mmCIF file of C-alpha atoms and ligand atoms in Angstrom:
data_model
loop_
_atom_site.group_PDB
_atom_site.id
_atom_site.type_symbol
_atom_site.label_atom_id
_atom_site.label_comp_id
_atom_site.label_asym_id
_atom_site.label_seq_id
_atom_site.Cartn_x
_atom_site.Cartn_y
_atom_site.Cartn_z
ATOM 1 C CA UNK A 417 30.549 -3.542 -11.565
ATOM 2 C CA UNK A 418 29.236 -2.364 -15.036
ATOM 3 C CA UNK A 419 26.513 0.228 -14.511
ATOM 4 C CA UNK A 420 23.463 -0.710 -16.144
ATOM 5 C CA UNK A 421 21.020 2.107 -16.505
ATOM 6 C CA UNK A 422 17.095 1.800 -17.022
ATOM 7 C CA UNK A 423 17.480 3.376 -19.943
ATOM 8 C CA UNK A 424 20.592 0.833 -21.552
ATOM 9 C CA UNK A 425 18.619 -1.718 -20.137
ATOM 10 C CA UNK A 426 15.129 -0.928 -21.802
ATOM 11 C CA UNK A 427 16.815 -0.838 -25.317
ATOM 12 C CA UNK A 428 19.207 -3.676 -24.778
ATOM 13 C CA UNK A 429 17.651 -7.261 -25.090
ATOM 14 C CA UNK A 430 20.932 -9.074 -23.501
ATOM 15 C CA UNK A 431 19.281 -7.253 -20.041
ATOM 16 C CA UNK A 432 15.409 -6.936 -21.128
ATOM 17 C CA UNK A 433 15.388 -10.811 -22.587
ATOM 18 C CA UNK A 434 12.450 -8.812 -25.186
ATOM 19 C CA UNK A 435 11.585 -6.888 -27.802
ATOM 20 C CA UNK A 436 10.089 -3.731 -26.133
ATOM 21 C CA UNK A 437 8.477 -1.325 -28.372
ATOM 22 C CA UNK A 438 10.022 2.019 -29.005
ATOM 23 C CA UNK A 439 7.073 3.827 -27.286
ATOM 24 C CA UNK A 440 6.391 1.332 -24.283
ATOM 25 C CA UNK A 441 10.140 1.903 -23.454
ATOM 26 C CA UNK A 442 9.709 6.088 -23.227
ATOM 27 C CA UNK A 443 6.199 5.380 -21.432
ATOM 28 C CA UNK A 444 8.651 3.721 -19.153
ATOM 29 C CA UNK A 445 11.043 6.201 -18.546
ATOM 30 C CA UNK A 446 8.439 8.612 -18.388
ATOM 31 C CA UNK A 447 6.643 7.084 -15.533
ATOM 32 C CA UNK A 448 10.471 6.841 -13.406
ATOM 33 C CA UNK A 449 11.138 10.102 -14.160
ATOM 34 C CA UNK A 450 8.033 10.750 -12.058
ATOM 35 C CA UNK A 451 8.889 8.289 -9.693
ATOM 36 C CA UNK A 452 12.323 10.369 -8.933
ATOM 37 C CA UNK A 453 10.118 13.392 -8.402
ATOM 38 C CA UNK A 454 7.828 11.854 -6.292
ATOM 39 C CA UNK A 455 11.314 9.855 -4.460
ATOM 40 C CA UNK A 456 12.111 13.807 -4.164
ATOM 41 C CA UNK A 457 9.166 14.928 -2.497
ATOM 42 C CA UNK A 458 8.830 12.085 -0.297
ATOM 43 C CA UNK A 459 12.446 12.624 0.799
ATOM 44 C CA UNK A 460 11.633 16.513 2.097
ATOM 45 C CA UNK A 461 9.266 14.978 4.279
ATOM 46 C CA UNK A 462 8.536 17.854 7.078
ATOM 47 C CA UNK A 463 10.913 20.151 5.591
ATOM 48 C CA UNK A 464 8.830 21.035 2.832
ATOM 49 C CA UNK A 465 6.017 20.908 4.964
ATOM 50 C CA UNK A 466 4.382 17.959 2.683
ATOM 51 C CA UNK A 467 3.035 15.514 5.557
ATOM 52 C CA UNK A 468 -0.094 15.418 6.973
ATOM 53 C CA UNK A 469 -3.489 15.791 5.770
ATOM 54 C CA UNK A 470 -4.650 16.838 2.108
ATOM 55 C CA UNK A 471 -7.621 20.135 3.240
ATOM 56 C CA UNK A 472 -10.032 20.329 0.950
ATOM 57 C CA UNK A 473 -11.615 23.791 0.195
ATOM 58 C CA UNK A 474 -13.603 23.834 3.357
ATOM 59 C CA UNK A 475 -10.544 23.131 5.636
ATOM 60 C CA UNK A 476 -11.808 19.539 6.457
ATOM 61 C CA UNK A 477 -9.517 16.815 5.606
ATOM 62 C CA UNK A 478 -10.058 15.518 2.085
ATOM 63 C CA UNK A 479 -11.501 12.488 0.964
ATOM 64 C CA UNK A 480 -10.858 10.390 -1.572
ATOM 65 C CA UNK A 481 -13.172 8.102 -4.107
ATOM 66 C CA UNK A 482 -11.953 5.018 -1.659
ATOM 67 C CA UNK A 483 -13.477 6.931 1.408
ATOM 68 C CA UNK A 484 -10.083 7.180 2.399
ATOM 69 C CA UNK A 485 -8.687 10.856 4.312
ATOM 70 C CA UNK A 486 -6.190 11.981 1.599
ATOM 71 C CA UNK A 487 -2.548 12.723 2.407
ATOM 72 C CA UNK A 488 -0.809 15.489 0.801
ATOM 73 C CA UNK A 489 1.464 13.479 -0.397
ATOM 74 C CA UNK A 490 -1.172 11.343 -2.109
ATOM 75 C CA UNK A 491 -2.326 14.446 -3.872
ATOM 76 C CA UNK A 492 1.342 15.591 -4.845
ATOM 77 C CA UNK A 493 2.231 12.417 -6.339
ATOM 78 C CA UNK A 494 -1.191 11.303 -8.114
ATOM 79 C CA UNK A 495 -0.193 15.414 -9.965
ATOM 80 C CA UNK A 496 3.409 14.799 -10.847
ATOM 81 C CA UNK A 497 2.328 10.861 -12.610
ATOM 82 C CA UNK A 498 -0.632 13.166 -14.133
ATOM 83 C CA UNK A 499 1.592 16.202 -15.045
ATOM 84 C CA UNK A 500 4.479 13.786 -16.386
ATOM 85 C CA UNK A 501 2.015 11.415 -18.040
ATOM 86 C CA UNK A 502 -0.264 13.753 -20.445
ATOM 87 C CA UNK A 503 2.400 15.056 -22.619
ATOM 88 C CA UNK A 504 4.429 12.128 -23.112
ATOM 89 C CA UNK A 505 2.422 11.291 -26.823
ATOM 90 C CA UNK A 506 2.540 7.461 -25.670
ATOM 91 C CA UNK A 507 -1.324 7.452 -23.667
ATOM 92 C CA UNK A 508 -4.375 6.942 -24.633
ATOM 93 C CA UNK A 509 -5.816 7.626 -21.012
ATOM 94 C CA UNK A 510 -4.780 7.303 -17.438
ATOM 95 C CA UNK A 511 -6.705 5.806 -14.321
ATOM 96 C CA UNK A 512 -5.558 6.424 -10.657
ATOM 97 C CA UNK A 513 -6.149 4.830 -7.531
ATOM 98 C CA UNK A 514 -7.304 8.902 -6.021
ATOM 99 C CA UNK A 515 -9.275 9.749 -9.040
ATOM 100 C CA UNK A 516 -12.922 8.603 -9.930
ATOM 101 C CA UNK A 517 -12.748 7.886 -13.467
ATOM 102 C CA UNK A 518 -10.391 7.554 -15.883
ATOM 103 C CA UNK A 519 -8.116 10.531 -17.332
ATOM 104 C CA UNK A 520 -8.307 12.243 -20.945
ATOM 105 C CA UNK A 521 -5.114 12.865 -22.496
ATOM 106 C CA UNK A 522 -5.905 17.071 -23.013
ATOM 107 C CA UNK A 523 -6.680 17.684 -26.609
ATOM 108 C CA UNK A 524 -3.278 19.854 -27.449
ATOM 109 C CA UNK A 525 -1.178 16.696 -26.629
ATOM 110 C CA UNK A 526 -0.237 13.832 -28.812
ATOM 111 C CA UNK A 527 -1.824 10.511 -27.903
ATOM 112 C CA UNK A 528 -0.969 6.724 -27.725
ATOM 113 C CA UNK A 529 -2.095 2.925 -27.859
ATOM 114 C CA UNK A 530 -1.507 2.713 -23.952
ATOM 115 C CA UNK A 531 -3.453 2.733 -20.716
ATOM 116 C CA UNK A 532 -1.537 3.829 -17.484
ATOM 117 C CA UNK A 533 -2.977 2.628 -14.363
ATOM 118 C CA UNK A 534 -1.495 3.704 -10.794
ATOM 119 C CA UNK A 535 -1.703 3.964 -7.235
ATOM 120 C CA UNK A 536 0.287 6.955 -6.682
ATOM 121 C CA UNK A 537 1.230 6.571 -3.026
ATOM 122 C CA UNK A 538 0.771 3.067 -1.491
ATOM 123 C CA UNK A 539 1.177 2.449 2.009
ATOM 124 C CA UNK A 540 0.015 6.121 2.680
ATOM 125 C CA UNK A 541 -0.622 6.038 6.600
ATOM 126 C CA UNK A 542 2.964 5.338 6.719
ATOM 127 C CA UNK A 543 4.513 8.629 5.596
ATOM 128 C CA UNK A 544 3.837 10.747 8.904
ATOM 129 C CA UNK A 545 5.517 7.756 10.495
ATOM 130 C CA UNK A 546 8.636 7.784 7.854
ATOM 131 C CA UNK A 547 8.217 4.079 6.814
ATOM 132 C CA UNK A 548 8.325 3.002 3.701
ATOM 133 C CA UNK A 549 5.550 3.903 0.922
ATOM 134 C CA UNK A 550 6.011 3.672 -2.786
ATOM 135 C CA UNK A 551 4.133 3.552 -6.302
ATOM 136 C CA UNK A 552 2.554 0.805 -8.047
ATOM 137 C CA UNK A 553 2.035 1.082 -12.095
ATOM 138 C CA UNK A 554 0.893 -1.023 -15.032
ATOM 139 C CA UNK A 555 -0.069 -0.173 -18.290
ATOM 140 C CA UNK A 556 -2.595 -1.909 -20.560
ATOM 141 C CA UNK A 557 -3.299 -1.835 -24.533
ATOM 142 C CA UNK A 558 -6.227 0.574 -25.030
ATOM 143 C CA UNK A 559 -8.475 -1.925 -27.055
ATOM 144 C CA UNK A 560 -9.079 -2.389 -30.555
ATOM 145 C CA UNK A 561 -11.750 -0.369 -31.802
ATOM 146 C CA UNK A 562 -11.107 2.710 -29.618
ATOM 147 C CA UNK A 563 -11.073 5.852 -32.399
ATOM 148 C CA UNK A 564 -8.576 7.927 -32.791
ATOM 149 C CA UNK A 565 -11.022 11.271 -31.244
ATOM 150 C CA UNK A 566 -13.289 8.715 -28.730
ATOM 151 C CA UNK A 567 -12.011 9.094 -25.488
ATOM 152 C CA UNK A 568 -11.626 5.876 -23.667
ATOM 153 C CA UNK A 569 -14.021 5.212 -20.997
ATOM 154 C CA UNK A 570 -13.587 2.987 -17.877
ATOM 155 C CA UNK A 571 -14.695 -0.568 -19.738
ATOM 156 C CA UNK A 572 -11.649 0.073 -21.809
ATOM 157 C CA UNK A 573 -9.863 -0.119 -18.645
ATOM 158 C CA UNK A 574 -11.600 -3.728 -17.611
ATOM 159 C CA UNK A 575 -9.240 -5.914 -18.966
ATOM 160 C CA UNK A 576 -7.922 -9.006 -16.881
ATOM 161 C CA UNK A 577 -4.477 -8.906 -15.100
ATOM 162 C CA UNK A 578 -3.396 -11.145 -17.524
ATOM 163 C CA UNK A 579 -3.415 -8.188 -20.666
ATOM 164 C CA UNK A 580 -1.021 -6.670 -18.633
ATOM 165 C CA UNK A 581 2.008 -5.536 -20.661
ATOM 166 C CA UNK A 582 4.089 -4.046 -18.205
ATOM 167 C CA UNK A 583 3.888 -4.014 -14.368
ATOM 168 C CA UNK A 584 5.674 -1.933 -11.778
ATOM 169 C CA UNK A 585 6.474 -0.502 -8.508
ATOM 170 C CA UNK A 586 8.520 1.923 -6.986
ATOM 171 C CA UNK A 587 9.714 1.738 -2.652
ATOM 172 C CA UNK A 588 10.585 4.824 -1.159
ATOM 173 C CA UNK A 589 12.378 3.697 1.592
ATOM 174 C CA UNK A 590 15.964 3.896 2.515
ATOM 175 C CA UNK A 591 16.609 3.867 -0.795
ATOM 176 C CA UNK A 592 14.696 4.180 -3.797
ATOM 177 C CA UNK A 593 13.684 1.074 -5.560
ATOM 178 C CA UNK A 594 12.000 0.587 -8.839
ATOM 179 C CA UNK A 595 10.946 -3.294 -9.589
ATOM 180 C CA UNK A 596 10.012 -3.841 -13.153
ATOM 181 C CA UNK A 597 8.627 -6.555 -15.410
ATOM 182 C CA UNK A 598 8.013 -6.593 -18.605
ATOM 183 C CA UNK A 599 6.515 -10.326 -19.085
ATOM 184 C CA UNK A 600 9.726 -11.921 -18.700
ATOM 185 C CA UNK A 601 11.007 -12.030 -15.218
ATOM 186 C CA UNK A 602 11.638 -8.954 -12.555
ATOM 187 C CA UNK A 603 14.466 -6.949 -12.464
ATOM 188 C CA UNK A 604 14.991 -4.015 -9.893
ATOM 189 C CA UNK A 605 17.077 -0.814 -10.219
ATOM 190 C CA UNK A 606 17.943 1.362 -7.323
ATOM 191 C CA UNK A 607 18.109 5.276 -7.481
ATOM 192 C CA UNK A 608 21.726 6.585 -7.659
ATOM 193 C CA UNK A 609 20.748 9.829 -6.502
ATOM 194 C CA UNK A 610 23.465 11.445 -7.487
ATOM 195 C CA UNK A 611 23.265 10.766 -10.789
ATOM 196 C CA UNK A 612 19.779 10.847 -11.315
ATOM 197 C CA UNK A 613 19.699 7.550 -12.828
ATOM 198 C CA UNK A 614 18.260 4.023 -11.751
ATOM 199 C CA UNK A 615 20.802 1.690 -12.029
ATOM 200 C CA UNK A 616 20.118 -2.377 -12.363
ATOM 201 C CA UNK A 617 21.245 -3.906 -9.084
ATOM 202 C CA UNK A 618 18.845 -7.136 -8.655
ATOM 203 C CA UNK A 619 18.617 -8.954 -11.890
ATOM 204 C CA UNK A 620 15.838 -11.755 -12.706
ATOM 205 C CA UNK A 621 14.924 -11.937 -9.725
ATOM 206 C CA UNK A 622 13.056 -15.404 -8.322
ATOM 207 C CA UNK A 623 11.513 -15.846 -5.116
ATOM 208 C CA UNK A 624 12.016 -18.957 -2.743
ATOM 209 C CA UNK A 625 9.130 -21.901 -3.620
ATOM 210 C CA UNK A 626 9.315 -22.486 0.512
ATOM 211 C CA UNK A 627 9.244 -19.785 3.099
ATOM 212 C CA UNK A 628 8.894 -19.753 6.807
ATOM 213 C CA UNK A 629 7.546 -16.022 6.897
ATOM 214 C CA UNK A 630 4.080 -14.763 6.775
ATOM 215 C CA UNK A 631 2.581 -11.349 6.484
ATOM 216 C CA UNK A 632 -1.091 -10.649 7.585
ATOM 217 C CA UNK A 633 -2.808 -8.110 9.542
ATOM 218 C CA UNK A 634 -3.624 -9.908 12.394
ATOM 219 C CA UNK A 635 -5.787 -7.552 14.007
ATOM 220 C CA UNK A 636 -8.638 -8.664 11.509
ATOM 221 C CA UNK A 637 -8.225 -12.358 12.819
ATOM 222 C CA UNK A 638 -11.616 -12.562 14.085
ATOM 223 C CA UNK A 639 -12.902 -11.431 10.647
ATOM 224 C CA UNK A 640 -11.300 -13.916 8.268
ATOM 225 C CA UNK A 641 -13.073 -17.047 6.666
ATOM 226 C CA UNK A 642 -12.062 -20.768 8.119
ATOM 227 C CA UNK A 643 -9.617 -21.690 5.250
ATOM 228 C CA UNK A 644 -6.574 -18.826 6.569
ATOM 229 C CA UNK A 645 -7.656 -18.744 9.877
ATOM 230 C CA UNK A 646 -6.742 -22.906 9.539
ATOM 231 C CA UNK A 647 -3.725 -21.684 8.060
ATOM 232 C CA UNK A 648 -2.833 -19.112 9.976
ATOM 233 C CA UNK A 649 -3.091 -21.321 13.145
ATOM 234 C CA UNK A 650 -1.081 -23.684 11.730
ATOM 235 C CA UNK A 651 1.492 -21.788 10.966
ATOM 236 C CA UNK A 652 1.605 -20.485 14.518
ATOM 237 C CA UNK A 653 1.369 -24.059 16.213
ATOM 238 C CA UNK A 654 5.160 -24.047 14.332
ATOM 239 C CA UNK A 655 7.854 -27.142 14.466
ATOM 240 C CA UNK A 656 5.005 -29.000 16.703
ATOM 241 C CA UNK A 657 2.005 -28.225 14.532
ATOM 242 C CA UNK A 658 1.242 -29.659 11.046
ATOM 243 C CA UNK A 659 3.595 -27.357 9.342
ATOM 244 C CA UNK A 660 6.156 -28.877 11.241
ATOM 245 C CA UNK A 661 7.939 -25.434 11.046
ATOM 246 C CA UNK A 662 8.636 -22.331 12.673
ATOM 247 C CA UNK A 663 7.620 -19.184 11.145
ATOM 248 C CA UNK A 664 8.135 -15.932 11.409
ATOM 249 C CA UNK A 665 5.966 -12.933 10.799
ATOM 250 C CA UNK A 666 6.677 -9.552 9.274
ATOM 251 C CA UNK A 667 3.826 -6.528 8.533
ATOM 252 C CA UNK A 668 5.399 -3.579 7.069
ATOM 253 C CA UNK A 669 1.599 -2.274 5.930
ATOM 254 C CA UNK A 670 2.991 -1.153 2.859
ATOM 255 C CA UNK A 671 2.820 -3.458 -0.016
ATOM 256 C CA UNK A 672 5.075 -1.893 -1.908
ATOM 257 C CA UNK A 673 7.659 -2.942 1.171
ATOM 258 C CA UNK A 674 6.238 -6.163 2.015
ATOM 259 C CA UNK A 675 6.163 -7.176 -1.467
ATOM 260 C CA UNK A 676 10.024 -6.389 -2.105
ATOM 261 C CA UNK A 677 11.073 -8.197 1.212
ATOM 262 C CA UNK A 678 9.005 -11.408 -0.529
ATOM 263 C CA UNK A 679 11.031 -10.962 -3.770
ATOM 264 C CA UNK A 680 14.553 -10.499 -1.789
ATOM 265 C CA UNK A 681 13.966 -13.629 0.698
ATOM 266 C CA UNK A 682 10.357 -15.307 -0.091
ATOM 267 C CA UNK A 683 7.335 -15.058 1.822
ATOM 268 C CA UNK A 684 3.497 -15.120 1.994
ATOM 269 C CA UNK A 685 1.073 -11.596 1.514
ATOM 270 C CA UNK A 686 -1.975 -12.412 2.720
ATOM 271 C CA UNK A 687 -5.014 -9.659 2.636
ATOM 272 C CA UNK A 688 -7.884 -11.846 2.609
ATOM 273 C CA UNK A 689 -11.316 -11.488 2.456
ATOM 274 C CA UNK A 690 -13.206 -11.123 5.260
ATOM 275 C CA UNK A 691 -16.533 -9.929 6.713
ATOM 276 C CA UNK A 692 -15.372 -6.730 8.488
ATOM 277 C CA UNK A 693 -17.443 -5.127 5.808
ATOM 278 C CA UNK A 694 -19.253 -6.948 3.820
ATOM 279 C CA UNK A 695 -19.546 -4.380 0.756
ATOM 280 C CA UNK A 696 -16.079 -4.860 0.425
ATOM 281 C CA UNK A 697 -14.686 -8.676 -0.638
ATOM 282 C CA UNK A 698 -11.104 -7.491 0.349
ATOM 283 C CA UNK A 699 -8.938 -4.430 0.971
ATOM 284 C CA UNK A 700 -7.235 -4.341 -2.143
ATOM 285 C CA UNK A 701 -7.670 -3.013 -5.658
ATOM 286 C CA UNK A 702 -7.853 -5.436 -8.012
ATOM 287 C CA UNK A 703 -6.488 -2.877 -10.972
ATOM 288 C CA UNK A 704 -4.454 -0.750 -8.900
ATOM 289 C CA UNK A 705 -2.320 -3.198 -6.469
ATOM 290 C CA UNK A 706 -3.682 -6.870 -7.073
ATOM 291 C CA UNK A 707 -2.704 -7.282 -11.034
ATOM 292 C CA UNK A 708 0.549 -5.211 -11.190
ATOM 293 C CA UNK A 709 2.001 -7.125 -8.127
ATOM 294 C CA UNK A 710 0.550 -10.609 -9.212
ATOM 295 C CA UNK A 711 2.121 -10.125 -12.472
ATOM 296 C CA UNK A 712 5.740 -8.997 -10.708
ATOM 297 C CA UNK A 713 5.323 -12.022 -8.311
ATOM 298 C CA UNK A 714 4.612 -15.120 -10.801
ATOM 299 C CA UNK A 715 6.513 -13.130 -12.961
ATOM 300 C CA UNK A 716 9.597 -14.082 -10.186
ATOM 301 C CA UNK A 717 8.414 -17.682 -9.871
ATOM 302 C CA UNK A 718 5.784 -17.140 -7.381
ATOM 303 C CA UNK A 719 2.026 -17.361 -7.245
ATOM 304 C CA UNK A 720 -1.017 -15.235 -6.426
ATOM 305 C CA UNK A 721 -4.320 -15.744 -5.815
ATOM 306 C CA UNK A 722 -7.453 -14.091 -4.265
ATOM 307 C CA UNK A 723 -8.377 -17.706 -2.375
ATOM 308 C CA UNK A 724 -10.724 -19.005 -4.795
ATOM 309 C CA UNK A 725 -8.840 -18.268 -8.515
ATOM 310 C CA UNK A 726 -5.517 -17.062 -9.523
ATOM 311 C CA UNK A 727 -5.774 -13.001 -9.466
ATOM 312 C CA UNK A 728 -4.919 -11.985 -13.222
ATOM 313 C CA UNK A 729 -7.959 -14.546 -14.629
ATOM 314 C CA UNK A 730 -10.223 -12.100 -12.463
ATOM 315 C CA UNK A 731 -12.272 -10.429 -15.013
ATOM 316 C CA UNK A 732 -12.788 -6.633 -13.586
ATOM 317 C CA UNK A 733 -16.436 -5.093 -13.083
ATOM 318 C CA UNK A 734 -15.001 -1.726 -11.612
ATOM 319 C CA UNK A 735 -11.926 0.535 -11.822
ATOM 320 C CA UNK A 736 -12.345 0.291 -7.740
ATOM 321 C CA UNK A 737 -13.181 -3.400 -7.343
ATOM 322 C CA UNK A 738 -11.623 -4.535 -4.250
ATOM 323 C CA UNK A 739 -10.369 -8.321 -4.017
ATOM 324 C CA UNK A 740 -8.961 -10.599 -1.293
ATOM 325 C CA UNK A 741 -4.854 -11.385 -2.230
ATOM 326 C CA UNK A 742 -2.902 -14.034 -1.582
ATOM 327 C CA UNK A 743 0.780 -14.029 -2.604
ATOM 328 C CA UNK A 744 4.151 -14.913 -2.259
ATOM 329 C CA UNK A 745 5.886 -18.285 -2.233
ATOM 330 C CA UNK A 746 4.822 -20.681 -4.826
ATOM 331 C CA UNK A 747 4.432 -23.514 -2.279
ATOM 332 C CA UNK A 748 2.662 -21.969 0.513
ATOM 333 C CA UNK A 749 0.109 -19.728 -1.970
ATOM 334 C CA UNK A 750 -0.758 -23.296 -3.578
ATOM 335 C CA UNK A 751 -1.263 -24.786 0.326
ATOM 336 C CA UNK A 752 -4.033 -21.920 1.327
ATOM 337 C CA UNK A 753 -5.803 -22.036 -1.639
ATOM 338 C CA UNK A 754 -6.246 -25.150 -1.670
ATOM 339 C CA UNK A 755 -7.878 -24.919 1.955
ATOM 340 C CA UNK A 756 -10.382 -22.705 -0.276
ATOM 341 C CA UNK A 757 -11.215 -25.577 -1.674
HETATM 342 O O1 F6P B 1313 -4.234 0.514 0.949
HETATM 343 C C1 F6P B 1313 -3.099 -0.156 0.746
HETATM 344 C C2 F6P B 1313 -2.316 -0.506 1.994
HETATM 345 O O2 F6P B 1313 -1.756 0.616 2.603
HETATM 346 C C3 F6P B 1313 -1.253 -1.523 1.614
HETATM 347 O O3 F6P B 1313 -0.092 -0.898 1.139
HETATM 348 C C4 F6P B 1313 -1.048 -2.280 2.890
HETATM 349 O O4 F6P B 1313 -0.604 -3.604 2.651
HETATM 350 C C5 F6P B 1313 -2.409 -2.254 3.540
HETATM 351 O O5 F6P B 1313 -3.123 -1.174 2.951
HETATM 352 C C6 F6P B 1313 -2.333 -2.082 5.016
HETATM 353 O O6 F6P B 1313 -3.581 -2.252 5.561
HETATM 354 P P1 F6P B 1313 -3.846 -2.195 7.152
HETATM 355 O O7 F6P B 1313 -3.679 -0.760 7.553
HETATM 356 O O8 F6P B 1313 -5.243 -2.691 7.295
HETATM 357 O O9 F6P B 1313 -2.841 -3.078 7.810
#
């Protein structure tokens, strides 16, 4: 098999099928150079004594601006994408999942036209369990207008799914994944960790229009809205029901993992909204874990959707905005919604 790096493939249009600018492509290889380090880390596990709960000064657990207790190894990978990111010249700021507001590329480092989003470690609750948890990436144009000195501020940030240049994620798992798109179709590389290199193993990929698998936490049944409830019930009453199929249902609890199983075999991710807390419209970030993966997924021929409108149309109002998501298979995405309806 000829061995197709990231780095051949990035420069080489016969794999890339585009153009992709000289300093998107090291931005790129920048942010999966982290990802190895962070693959590294996670990989130590309780050897290097890295699971458990983040302590903040006081000893209590850590919090962070999600209300969520941090893990250490949220902490140690949200540093190495920070550490790896500032110096890289291609950045005009960064904006993570753990952190508040956006970050300033430190004076004494060259600068760039691009925005880095990320949600360092998804699927977090997983690691003392040693299930999969990965990274999720995507990285905007910093907009017109934005001088040279100004630092950008969150509303440069704001930009609809569909500005998107770039979307990624990376699974930690039993082995290391990195899915990539770059606006025209998904490709995947696996870590050869011997080498050091991600290699391209699963090219353009496309994912099934018809599925017979569904992914939901059903624990929050009794909280959901009538539309997936009605589907969710119908895809239980199975072969006898209106479906007239049987389904199956898998919930890893990591995206990053449920998300690649959808790509490999098709599928339906559904986190809906519901009125477990009504402050929150969903248990999702929109810029964070909504738009990267509903680029990747329609991206591979599938669809996603927050219920009511397709998720990269959503215009943002917050770097933290939460929203309901619904994606997977083109067929069944298109069937809920339209229960929405
Ligand atoms: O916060 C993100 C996340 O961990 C996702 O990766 C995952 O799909 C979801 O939350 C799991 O939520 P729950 O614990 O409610 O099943």
């Amino acid at each position: 098999m000829k061995r197709v790096t990231l780095t051949r493939f990035l420069i080489d249009e016969q794999y890339n099928r585009s153009a992709v600018p000289a300093d998107l492509r090291l931005l790129i290889e920048v942010v999966s150079r982290a990802i190895k380090a962070i693959s590294i880390n996670v990989g130590k596990g309780a050897l290097a004594g890295i699971l458990g709960e983040h302590a903040a000064a006081a000893g209590d657990a850590s919090v962070n601006v999600q209300g969520e207790a941090q893990k250490k190894l949220d902490v140690i990978a949200n540093e190495i994408l920070l550490e790896a990111n500032e110096w890289g010249g291609h950045l005009a700021a960064m904006a993570s999942e753990e952190m508040e507001g956006p970050h300033a590329i430190p004076h004494r480092y060259p600068k760039g036209e691009y925005l880095l989003l990320f949600d360092p470690l998804d699927g977090s609750s997983n690691i003392d369990v040693n299930v999969s948890v990965g990274t999720i990436f995507s990285v905007l144009k910093c907009p017109e207008g934005a001088e040279p000195n100004r630092q950008p501020t969150e509303k440069d940030f704001l930009q609809p799914g569909s500005k998107q240049l770039c979307a990624g994620f990376a699974v930690y798992g039993p082995s290391t994944l990195l899915v990539l798109t770059l606006g025209s179709g998904v490709h995947a590389f696996t870590l050869d960790r011997e080498l050091g290199s991600f290699v391209l193993t699963h090219e353009n990929i496309r994912i099934p229009e018809d599925t017979k698998e569904f992914a939901i936490n059903m624990s929050n049944m009794r909280f959901w809205e009538p539309p997936v409830k009605r589907y969710v019930e119908e895809m239980l009453a199975g072969k006898t029901g209106p479906l007239g199929k049987d389904y199956n249902m898998r919930w890893i609890a990591s995206m990053v993992a449920d998300v690649f199983r959808i790509l490999t075999r098709g599928g339906i991710f559904m986190y809906p909204r519901d009125n477990k807390d009504p402050s929150k419209p969903g248990r999702l970030r929109l810029m964070y874990e909504a738009n990267p993966m509903a680029m990747i997924v329609e991206q591979a021929g599938g669809a996603a959707t927050t219920g009511r409108e397709r998720i990269l149309d959503v215009q943002p109002t917050g770097l933290h905005q939460r929203v309901a998501v619904i994606l997977g298979s083109k067929n069944e995405v298109d069937r809920v919604t339209g229960y929405h309806s």
